[in-house]
Short mmCIF file of C-alpha atoms and ligand atoms in Angstrom, two decimals:
data_model
loop_
_atom_site.label_atom_id
_atom_site.label_comp_id
_atom_site.label_asym_id
_atom_site.label_seq_id
_atom_site.Cartn_x
_atom_site.Cartn_y
_atom_site.Cartn_z
CA UNK A 1 -6.84 -114.28 -22.62
CA UNK A 2 -3.43 -115.62 -21.58
CA UNK A 3 -1.09 -112.80 -20.65
CA UNK A 4 2.71 -112.83 -19.81
CA UNK A 5 3.90 -109.81 -17.82
CA UNK A 6 7.63 -109.50 -17.66
CA UNK A 7 8.91 -107.53 -14.73
CA UNK A 8 5.70 -108.06 -12.86
CA UNK A 9 7.35 -108.12 -9.50
CA UNK A 10 8.68 -104.55 -9.98
CA UNK A 11 6.93 -101.24 -9.22
CA UNK A 12 4.83 -100.55 -12.33
CA UNK A 13 4.58 -104.26 -13.40
CA UNK A 14 3.14 -105.40 -9.97
CA UNK A 15 0.67 -102.57 -10.03
CA UNK A 16 -0.33 -103.61 -13.63
CA UNK A 17 -0.86 -107.11 -12.39
CA UNK A 18 -3.05 -105.87 -9.43
CA UNK A 19 -5.12 -103.76 -11.73
CA UNK A 20 -5.54 -106.44 -14.36
CA UNK A 21 -6.59 -109.25 -11.80
CA UNK A 22 -9.01 -106.68 -10.22
CA UNK A 23 -10.64 -105.41 -13.48
CA UNK A 24 -10.27 -108.30 -15.97
CA UNK A 25 -11.12 -111.62 -14.50
CA UNK A 26 -11.08 -113.21 -17.82
CA UNK A 27 -7.17 -112.65 -18.13
CA UNK A 28 -5.00 -115.41 -17.06
CA UNK A 29 -1.68 -113.76 -15.81
CA UNK A 30 1.79 -115.28 -15.74
CA UNK A 31 4.63 -113.08 -14.44
CA UNK A 32 8.27 -113.56 -15.62
CA UNK A 33 10.60 -111.89 -13.26
CA UNK A 34 14.32 -112.48 -12.26
CA UNK A 35 13.56 -111.03 -8.88
CA UNK A 36 16.79 -108.74 -8.84
CA UNK A 37 17.26 -106.35 -6.09
CA UNK A 38 14.38 -104.30 -7.52
CA UNK A 39 11.87 -107.17 -7.71
CA UNK A 40 9.95 -108.46 -4.70
CA UNK A 41 7.68 -111.40 -4.72
CA UNK A 42 5.80 -109.77 -1.85
CA UNK A 43 4.63 -107.07 -4.22
CA UNK A 44 2.35 -109.79 -5.76
CA UNK A 45 0.83 -110.72 -2.32
CA UNK A 46 -2.42 -108.73 -3.19
CA UNK A 47 -3.00 -111.18 -6.04
CA UNK A 48 -1.70 -114.42 -4.29
CA UNK A 49 -3.22 -117.47 -5.79
CA UNK A 50 -4.48 -115.66 -8.76
CA UNK A 51 -1.27 -115.30 -10.85
CA UNK A 52 1.60 -117.73 -11.72
CA UNK A 53 5.18 -116.36 -10.97
CA UNK A 54 7.94 -117.84 -13.12
CA UNK A 55 11.32 -116.75 -11.52
CA UNK A 56 13.77 -116.27 -14.46
CA UNK A 57 15.64 -114.00 -16.80
CA UNK A 58 14.25 -112.43 -19.97
CA UNK A 59 17.78 -112.92 -21.57
CA UNK A 60 17.39 -116.73 -21.25
CA UNK A 61 16.10 -117.66 -24.81
CA UNK A 62 14.82 -121.26 -23.74
CA UNK A 63 12.76 -120.06 -20.87
CA UNK A 64 11.34 -117.15 -22.75
CA UNK A 65 10.46 -119.40 -25.61
CA UNK A 66 8.63 -121.85 -23.25
CA UNK A 67 6.57 -119.12 -21.70
CA UNK A 68 5.75 -117.07 -24.78
CA UNK A 69 4.59 -120.02 -26.84
CA UNK A 70 1.71 -120.45 -24.43
CA UNK A 71 0.21 -116.96 -24.31
CA UNK A 72 -1.63 -114.49 -26.47
CA UNK A 73 -0.01 -111.31 -25.34
CA UNK A 74 3.22 -110.25 -23.72
CA UNK A 75 3.36 -106.87 -21.78
CA UNK A 76 7.11 -106.23 -21.26
CA UNK A 77 7.96 -104.11 -18.25
CA UNK A 78 11.16 -105.89 -17.13
CA UNK A 79 14.20 -103.66 -17.20
CA UNK A 80 17.04 -102.24 -15.19
CA UNK A 81 15.32 -98.99 -14.46
CA UNK A 82 17.51 -96.71 -12.23
CA UNK A 83 19.61 -93.92 -13.90
CA UNK A 84 22.05 -93.64 -10.93
CA UNK A 85 22.84 -97.28 -11.12
CA UNK A 86 23.37 -97.12 -14.86
CA UNK A 87 26.04 -94.37 -14.33
CA UNK A 88 27.89 -96.76 -11.89
CA UNK A 89 27.65 -99.98 -13.86
CA UNK A 90 26.04 -99.88 -17.32
CA UNK A 91 26.42 -103.64 -18.23
CA UNK A 92 23.22 -105.04 -16.56
CA UNK A 93 21.35 -102.37 -18.52
CA UNK A 94 22.67 -103.45 -21.88
CA UNK A 95 22.07 -107.03 -20.98
CA UNK A 96 18.58 -106.85 -19.64
CA UNK A 97 17.22 -103.83 -21.58
CA UNK A 98 18.66 -104.58 -24.83
CA UNK A 99 19.48 -108.34 -25.13
CA UNK A 100 16.50 -109.35 -22.98
CA UNK A 101 14.17 -107.39 -25.27
CA UNK A 102 15.80 -108.98 -28.27
CA UNK A 103 15.02 -112.48 -26.85
CA UNK A 104 11.50 -111.56 -26.23
CA UNK A 105 11.10 -110.21 -29.73
CA UNK A 106 12.49 -113.23 -31.25
CA UNK A 107 10.07 -115.43 -29.25
CA UNK A 108 7.00 -113.44 -30.17
CA UNK A 109 8.10 -113.42 -33.74
CA UNK A 110 8.29 -117.27 -33.75
CA UNK A 111 4.96 -117.79 -32.12
CA UNK A 112 3.09 -114.74 -33.62
CA UNK A 113 2.22 -113.38 -30.12
CA UNK A 114 1.00 -109.81 -29.72
CA UNK A 115 3.62 -107.58 -27.87
CA UNK A 116 3.35 -104.44 -25.86
CA UNK A 117 6.67 -102.69 -25.00
CA UNK A 118 6.87 -100.40 -22.00
CA UNK A 119 9.32 -97.52 -22.33
CA UNK A 120 10.17 -94.11 -21.12
CA UNK A 121 10.02 -90.51 -22.16
CA UNK A 122 13.81 -90.22 -21.37
CA UNK A 123 14.63 -91.78 -24.79
CA UNK A 124 13.88 -88.19 -26.12
CA UNK A 125 16.55 -86.60 -23.82
CA UNK A 126 15.63 -83.39 -22.01
CA UNK A 127 14.02 -80.09 -22.63
CA UNK A 128 15.13 -76.63 -21.50
CA UNK A 129 13.37 -75.39 -18.35
CA UNK A 130 11.85 -72.33 -20.08
CA UNK A 131 11.00 -74.16 -23.33
CA UNK A 132 7.29 -74.36 -23.94
CA UNK A 133 7.80 -77.54 -26.04
CA UNK A 134 6.82 -81.00 -24.80
CA UNK A 135 7.74 -84.34 -26.24
CA UNK A 136 5.63 -85.78 -29.04
CA UNK A 137 5.93 -89.10 -31.01
CA UNK A 138 7.89 -87.00 -33.64
CA UNK A 139 10.55 -85.76 -31.20
CA UNK A 140 13.92 -87.21 -32.18
CA UNK A 141 15.61 -89.70 -29.99
CA UNK A 142 18.47 -88.29 -28.00
CA UNK A 143 18.99 -90.25 -24.72
CA UNK A 144 21.45 -89.03 -22.09
CA UNK A 145 22.25 -91.79 -19.72
CA UNK A 146 23.20 -95.47 -20.11
CA UNK A 147 19.77 -96.34 -18.90
CA UNK A 148 17.92 -94.21 -21.42
CA UNK A 149 20.15 -95.16 -24.21
CA UNK A 150 19.48 -98.88 -23.60
CA UNK A 151 15.62 -98.07 -23.39
CA UNK A 152 16.07 -96.24 -26.69
CA UNK A 153 17.90 -99.16 -28.13
CA UNK A 154 15.03 -101.57 -27.10
CA UNK A 155 12.46 -99.29 -28.60
CA UNK A 156 14.26 -99.22 -31.89
CA UNK A 157 14.44 -103.09 -31.94
CA UNK A 158 10.71 -103.26 -31.53
CA UNK A 159 10.13 -100.87 -34.32
CA UNK A 160 12.39 -102.99 -36.62
CA UNK A 161 10.79 -106.22 -35.68
CA UNK A 162 7.33 -104.71 -36.27
CA UNK A 163 8.32 -103.30 -39.66
CA UNK A 164 10.53 -106.08 -41.02
CA UNK A 165 9.07 -109.19 -39.42
CA UNK A 166 5.34 -107.94 -38.99
CA UNK A 167 5.56 -108.52 -35.31
CA UNK A 168 2.34 -107.27 -33.82
CA UNK A 169 3.76 -104.64 -31.49
CA UNK A 170 2.92 -101.41 -29.80
CA UNK A 171 5.24 -99.18 -27.81
CA UNK A 172 4.44 -96.70 -24.98
CA UNK A 173 6.75 -93.96 -23.60
CA UNK A 174 5.67 -92.78 -20.27
CA UNK A 175 6.79 -90.06 -17.88
CA UNK A 176 7.70 -90.48 -14.20
CA UNK A 177 5.43 -92.77 -12.17
CA UNK A 178 4.77 -92.50 -8.45
CA UNK A 179 2.60 -94.71 -6.21
CA UNK A 180 2.77 -97.80 -4.10
CA UNK A 181 5.33 -100.51 -4.41
CA UNK A 182 8.04 -98.24 -5.77
CA UNK A 183 11.62 -99.19 -4.74
CA UNK A 184 13.12 -96.88 -2.06
CA UNK A 185 16.05 -95.91 -4.37
CA UNK A 186 13.67 -93.78 -6.47
CA UNK A 187 13.24 -89.99 -5.69
CA UNK A 188 9.75 -89.91 -4.04
CA UNK A 189 9.90 -93.10 -1.91
CA UNK A 190 13.52 -92.28 -0.88
CA UNK A 191 12.50 -88.92 0.55
CA UNK A 192 9.35 -90.26 2.18
CA UNK A 193 11.18 -93.15 3.98
CA UNK A 194 14.01 -90.67 4.85
CA UNK A 195 11.54 -88.46 6.66
CA UNK A 196 9.90 -91.46 8.42
CA UNK A 197 13.55 -92.32 9.60
CA UNK A 198 14.30 -88.81 10.74
CA UNK A 199 16.73 -88.22 7.94
CA UNK A 200 16.69 -85.00 5.84
CA UNK A 201 15.58 -85.49 2.15
CA UNK A 202 18.42 -85.21 -0.42
CA UNK A 203 17.95 -82.97 -3.39
CA UNK A 204 20.33 -83.37 -6.35
CA UNK A 205 22.07 -80.15 -7.58
CA UNK A 206 19.87 -76.98 -7.85
CA UNK A 207 16.59 -78.95 -7.52
CA UNK A 208 15.24 -77.05 -10.56
CA UNK A 209 14.91 -80.14 -12.71
CA UNK A 210 11.40 -80.92 -13.72
CA UNK A 211 9.72 -84.33 -13.98
CA UNK A 212 6.22 -84.94 -15.39
CA UNK A 213 4.63 -87.02 -12.71
CA UNK A 214 1.88 -89.63 -13.35
CA UNK A 215 0.13 -91.97 -10.91
CA UNK A 216 1.12 -95.60 -11.70
CA UNK A 217 -2.64 -96.50 -11.98
CA UNK A 218 -2.99 -93.99 -14.76
CA UNK A 219 0.01 -95.32 -16.63
CA UNK A 220 -1.37 -98.88 -16.42
CA UNK A 221 -4.89 -97.91 -17.60
CA UNK A 222 -3.33 -96.17 -20.47
CA UNK A 223 -1.34 -99.39 -21.31
CA UNK A 224 -4.57 -101.37 -21.39
CA UNK A 225 -6.15 -98.74 -23.66
CA UNK A 226 -3.21 -99.19 -26.04
CA UNK A 227 -3.35 -102.98 -25.92
CA UNK A 228 -7.19 -102.96 -26.66
CA UNK A 229 -7.54 -99.92 -29.15
CA UNK A 230 -3.96 -98.96 -30.29
CA UNK A 231 -2.77 -99.31 -33.76
CA UNK A 232 -0.22 -101.97 -34.46
CA UNK A 233 3.22 -100.63 -35.00
CA UNK A 234 2.48 -97.29 -33.30
CA UNK A 235 4.13 -95.44 -30.44
CA UNK A 236 2.00 -93.69 -27.80
CA UNK A 237 3.21 -91.18 -25.31
CA UNK A 238 1.71 -91.44 -21.88
CA UNK A 239 1.56 -88.47 -19.61
CA UNK A 240 -0.93 -86.59 -17.36
CA UNK A 241 0.14 -82.96 -17.49
CA UNK A 242 2.00 -83.30 -14.18
CA UNK A 243 5.09 -81.17 -14.47
CA UNK A 244 6.65 -80.28 -11.13
CA UNK A 245 10.12 -79.22 -10.28
CA UNK A 246 12.17 -81.39 -7.65
CA UNK A 247 12.44 -78.76 -5.12
CA UNK A 248 8.50 -78.30 -5.06
CA UNK A 249 8.15 -82.20 -4.61
CA UNK A 250 10.46 -82.24 -1.74
CA UNK A 251 8.80 -79.33 -0.12
CA UNK A 252 5.40 -80.82 -0.62
CA UNK A 253 6.55 -84.13 0.91
CA UNK A 254 7.94 -82.28 3.95
CA UNK A 255 4.77 -80.21 4.42
CA UNK A 256 2.54 -83.25 4.06
CA UNK A 257 4.66 -85.06 6.73
CA UNK A 258 4.61 -82.18 9.17
CA UNK A 259 8.09 -80.95 8.70
CA UNK A 260 9.52 -77.50 7.77
CA UNK A 261 9.53 -76.83 4.06
CA UNK A 262 13.34 -76.21 4.07
CA UNK A 263 14.25 -79.32 6.12
CA UNK A 264 16.21 -80.92 3.22
CA UNK A 265 19.88 -81.01 2.12
CA UNK A 266 21.27 -80.44 -1.27
CA UNK A 267 23.73 -83.04 -2.39
CA UNK A 268 26.02 -83.87 -5.37
CA UNK A 269 24.20 -83.58 -8.66
CA UNK A 270 23.77 -86.57 -11.06
CA UNK A 271 26.30 -86.50 -13.82
CA UNK A 272 24.44 -85.63 -17.17
CA UNK A 273 21.23 -84.96 -15.12
CA UNK A 274 18.38 -84.29 -17.62
CA UNK A 275 16.77 -80.93 -16.95
CA UNK A 276 13.17 -81.32 -17.78
CA UNK A 277 10.76 -83.95 -19.15
CA UNK A 278 7.31 -83.07 -20.44
CA UNK A 279 4.66 -85.23 -22.39
CA UNK A 280 2.21 -84.19 -24.88
CA UNK A 281 -0.26 -87.00 -24.68
CA UNK A 282 -2.60 -85.68 -27.35
CA UNK A 283 -2.42 -88.74 -29.49
CA UNK A 284 -3.42 -91.10 -26.70
CA UNK A 285 -6.26 -88.92 -25.51
CA UNK A 286 -7.85 -88.14 -28.91
CA UNK A 287 -7.20 -91.45 -30.67
CA UNK A 288 -7.91 -93.82 -27.85
CA UNK A 289 -10.02 -91.58 -25.60
CA UNK A 290 -7.82 -92.25 -22.56
CA UNK A 291 -8.05 -89.80 -19.49
CA UNK A 292 -6.17 -89.89 -16.26
CA UNK A 293 -8.03 -90.41 -13.04
CA UNK A 294 -5.42 -89.02 -10.62
CA UNK A 295 -5.52 -85.39 -11.45
CA UNK A 296 -4.29 -83.92 -8.16
CA UNK A 297 -0.58 -84.58 -7.54
CA UNK A 298 -0.76 -83.35 -3.93
CA UNK A 299 -3.60 -85.84 -3.17
CA UNK A 300 -1.81 -88.67 -4.94
CA UNK A 301 1.43 -87.82 -2.89
CA UNK A 302 -0.51 -87.83 0.45
CA UNK A 303 -1.86 -91.21 -0.43
CA UNK A 304 1.60 -92.50 -1.36
CA UNK A 305 3.07 -91.15 1.88
CA UNK A 306 0.20 -93.01 3.75
CA UNK A 307 1.05 -96.21 1.89
CA UNK A 308 4.79 -96.02 2.88
CA UNK A 309 3.85 -95.30 6.46
CA UNK A 310 1.54 -98.41 6.65
CA UNK A 311 3.80 -100.65 4.64
CA UNK A 312 7.20 -100.26 6.45
CA UNK A 313 7.69 -104.09 6.48
CA UNK A 314 7.69 -103.98 2.70
CA UNK A 315 10.41 -101.24 2.23
CA UNK A 316 12.42 -101.57 5.38
CA UNK A 317 14.68 -104.55 4.10
CA UNK A 318 15.87 -102.55 1.15
CA UNK A 319 16.44 -99.15 2.87
CA UNK A 320 19.97 -99.55 4.42
CA UNK A 321 21.62 -101.18 1.37
CA UNK A 322 20.07 -98.44 -0.86
CA UNK A 323 21.44 -95.66 1.32
CA UNK A 324 24.79 -97.39 1.43
CA UNK A 325 24.95 -97.41 -2.40
CA UNK A 326 24.09 -93.70 -2.39
CA UNK A 327 26.76 -92.95 0.33
CA UNK A 328 29.44 -94.22 -2.22
CA UNK A 329 28.23 -91.74 -4.78
CA UNK A 330 28.02 -88.85 -2.23
CA UNK A 331 24.33 -88.58 -2.91
P1 NAD B 401 11.60 -101.68 -11.34
O1 NAD B 401 13.04 -101.51 -11.38
O2 NAD B 401 10.74 -101.36 -10.16
O3 NAD B 401 11.19 -103.18 -11.82
C1 NAD B 401 11.81 -103.90 -12.79
C2 NAD B 401 11.52 -105.41 -12.73
O4 NAD B 401 12.15 -106.10 -13.67
C3 NAD B 401 11.99 -105.98 -11.37
O5 NAD B 401 10.90 -106.82 -10.83
C4 NAD B 401 13.07 -106.85 -11.70
O6 NAD B 401 13.29 -107.91 -10.92
C5 NAD B 401 12.72 -107.27 -13.10
N1 NAD B 401 13.85 -107.59 -13.90
C6 NAD B 401 15.02 -106.90 -14.05
N2 NAD B 401 15.93 -107.56 -14.92
C7 NAD B 401 15.27 -108.70 -15.25
C8 NAD B 401 15.63 -109.79 -16.09
N3 NAD B 401 16.91 -109.77 -16.77
N4 NAD B 401 14.82 -110.69 -16.34
C9 NAD B 401 13.57 -110.64 -15.82
N5 NAD B 401 13.13 -109.69 -14.93
C10 NAD B 401 14.03 -108.69 -14.63
O7 NAD B 401 11.09 -100.80 -12.66
P2 NAD B 401 9.83 -100.07 -12.84
O8 NAD B 401 10.00 -98.61 -12.42
O9 NAD B 401 8.65 -100.72 -12.42
O10 NAD B 401 9.82 -99.81 -14.47
C11 NAD B 401 9.11 -100.83 -15.19
C12 NAD B 401 9.35 -100.55 -16.64
O11 NAD B 401 8.70 -99.22 -16.93
C13 NAD B 401 10.78 -100.41 -17.19
O12 NAD B 401 10.68 -100.82 -18.49
C14 NAD B 401 11.01 -98.85 -17.32
O13 NAD B 401 11.97 -98.50 -18.24
C15 NAD B 401 9.62 -98.35 -17.59
N6 NAD B 401 9.20 -96.97 -17.14
C16 NAD B 401 9.46 -96.67 -15.81
C17 NAD B 401 9.02 -95.38 -15.36
C18 NAD B 401 9.24 -95.02 -13.88
O14 NAD B 401 8.92 -93.71 -13.58
N7 NAD B 401 9.48 -95.73 -13.00
C19 NAD B 401 8.66 -94.42 -16.32
C20 NAD B 401 8.53 -94.75 -17.59
C21 NAD B 401 8.68 -96.06 -17.96
O1 TDX B 402 17.61 -88.63 -3.91
C1 TDX B 402 17.31 -88.22 -5.00
N1 TDX B 402 17.32 -86.81 -5.12
C2 TDX B 402 16.96 -86.16 -6.21
O2 TDX B 402 16.99 -84.88 -6.29
C3 TDX B 402 16.90 -89.03 -6.12
C4 TDX B 402 16.94 -90.52 -6.12
C5 TDX B 402 16.63 -88.25 -7.30
N2 TDX B 402 16.55 -87.00 -7.41
C6 TDX B 402 16.20 -86.31 -8.68
C7 TDX B 402 16.75 -86.90 -9.95
C8 TDX B 402 15.59 -86.63 -10.84
O3 TDX B 402 15.63 -85.32 -11.31
O4 TDX B 402 14.78 -86.48 -8.64
C9 TDX B 402 14.35 -86.76 -10.10
C10 TDX B 402 13.65 -88.09 -10.20
O5 TDX B 402 14.67 -89.12 -10.03
P1 TDX B 402 14.42 -90.69 -10.20
O6 TDX B 402 13.38 -91.12 -9.27
O7 TDX B 402 15.82 -91.35 -10.09
O8 TDX B 402 13.83 -90.75 -11.65
P2 TDX B 402 14.39 -90.42 -13.14
O9 TDX B 402 15.82 -90.28 -13.23
O10 TDX B 402 13.65 -89.11 -13.44
O11 TDX B 402 13.85 -91.67 -13.88
C11 TDX B 402 12.54 -92.22 -13.65
O12 TDX B 402 11.54 -91.85 -14.53
C12 TDX B 402 11.65 -92.32 -15.92
C13 TDX B 402 12.51 -93.71 -13.56
O13 TDX B 402 13.57 -94.18 -12.67
C14 TDX B 402 12.89 -94.32 -14.93
O14 TDX B 402 12.86 -95.79 -14.84
C15 TDX B 402 11.82 -93.79 -15.87
O15 TDX B 402 12.25 -94.22 -17.14
#
């Protein structure tokens, strides 16, 4: 099988490429990635010589057409992915997430190529902290931020291209990922690398906000289940019953790194900050038989801390510029 992975030099995409090369030697992988601030060629070092990297933009129709016409499957991870950045400058989010997805859809339509679209649970908006409900495929779309609204837009394009043009597509909406190769702007790597640097972790607002954490390896194994067994035109929610509030995440990181549980600072809240995300993955589990492997968040976090401790040369070049961006926002 010939596979094109967009965004394969980013966090989840690079882990997906590693897993694919490791477990599926019959798959020939090409990565299309613009290598923005969030992409890093070095994230593909573990598969050096085993994948082809095309540096380029998913919003470039000629490049996209050239690459798509030669593959059997596109797995589309490329996106602007950080909520805080989208509040500061939404345009790159509209351009990459909406127009980029449109260009990919037009190319897979022309060449009748199977398409899997990677999306987020944030398209559903948020839940109350004390609400027993979780997101299901029937939850109405209600995105809060420029980031999540552009992801919602891209999902709707995929649904329309599947229905109107018969594009062979599936969609997955996953909860918050953690694991190796995640950019230091994101919550967990930011706090781990702060502690390594002797800086106190920074908690937005009250810290009551809840995220439903899943290890990136589990997200990617679910994506493969959907590619192999999912029904065309369908949406699958990916989650591993990992709800934890932000204060507990910070306290656990501090404890695992030998610091006092209260050695963090509260900073300005994110405008429009979603309260709680929670996934009901019943459809994925019952229909496709998928199960997560990383069931203990604390163990997964400990392994992630160890990864950042032993891969400082990977994250160090991004750290100062990232913190300078946060300083402007007072966060
Ligand atoms: P990331 O920011 O780490 O990586 C994004 C990658 O896309 C980078 O390598 C970047 O260079 C590339 N890219 C950006 N714009 C591009 C363009 N115009 N053309 C080509 N490449 C471009 O993001 P991530 O956290 O790995 O997220 C990957 C996907 O998963 C996104 O679609 C995101 O919405 C989705 N998702 C993420 C999470 C999460 O917790 N991180 C959860 C659910 C869904
Ligand atoms: O320094 C911080 N302090 C803090 O309290 C940062 C960076 C974040 N937070 C909070 C905000 C969120 O409640 O932690 C939580 C997680 O923040 P992010 O890592 O920015 O993730 P989130 O906004 O939840 O979105 C993530 O999950 C869904 C990904 O970035 C998205 O790409 C994905 O769609």
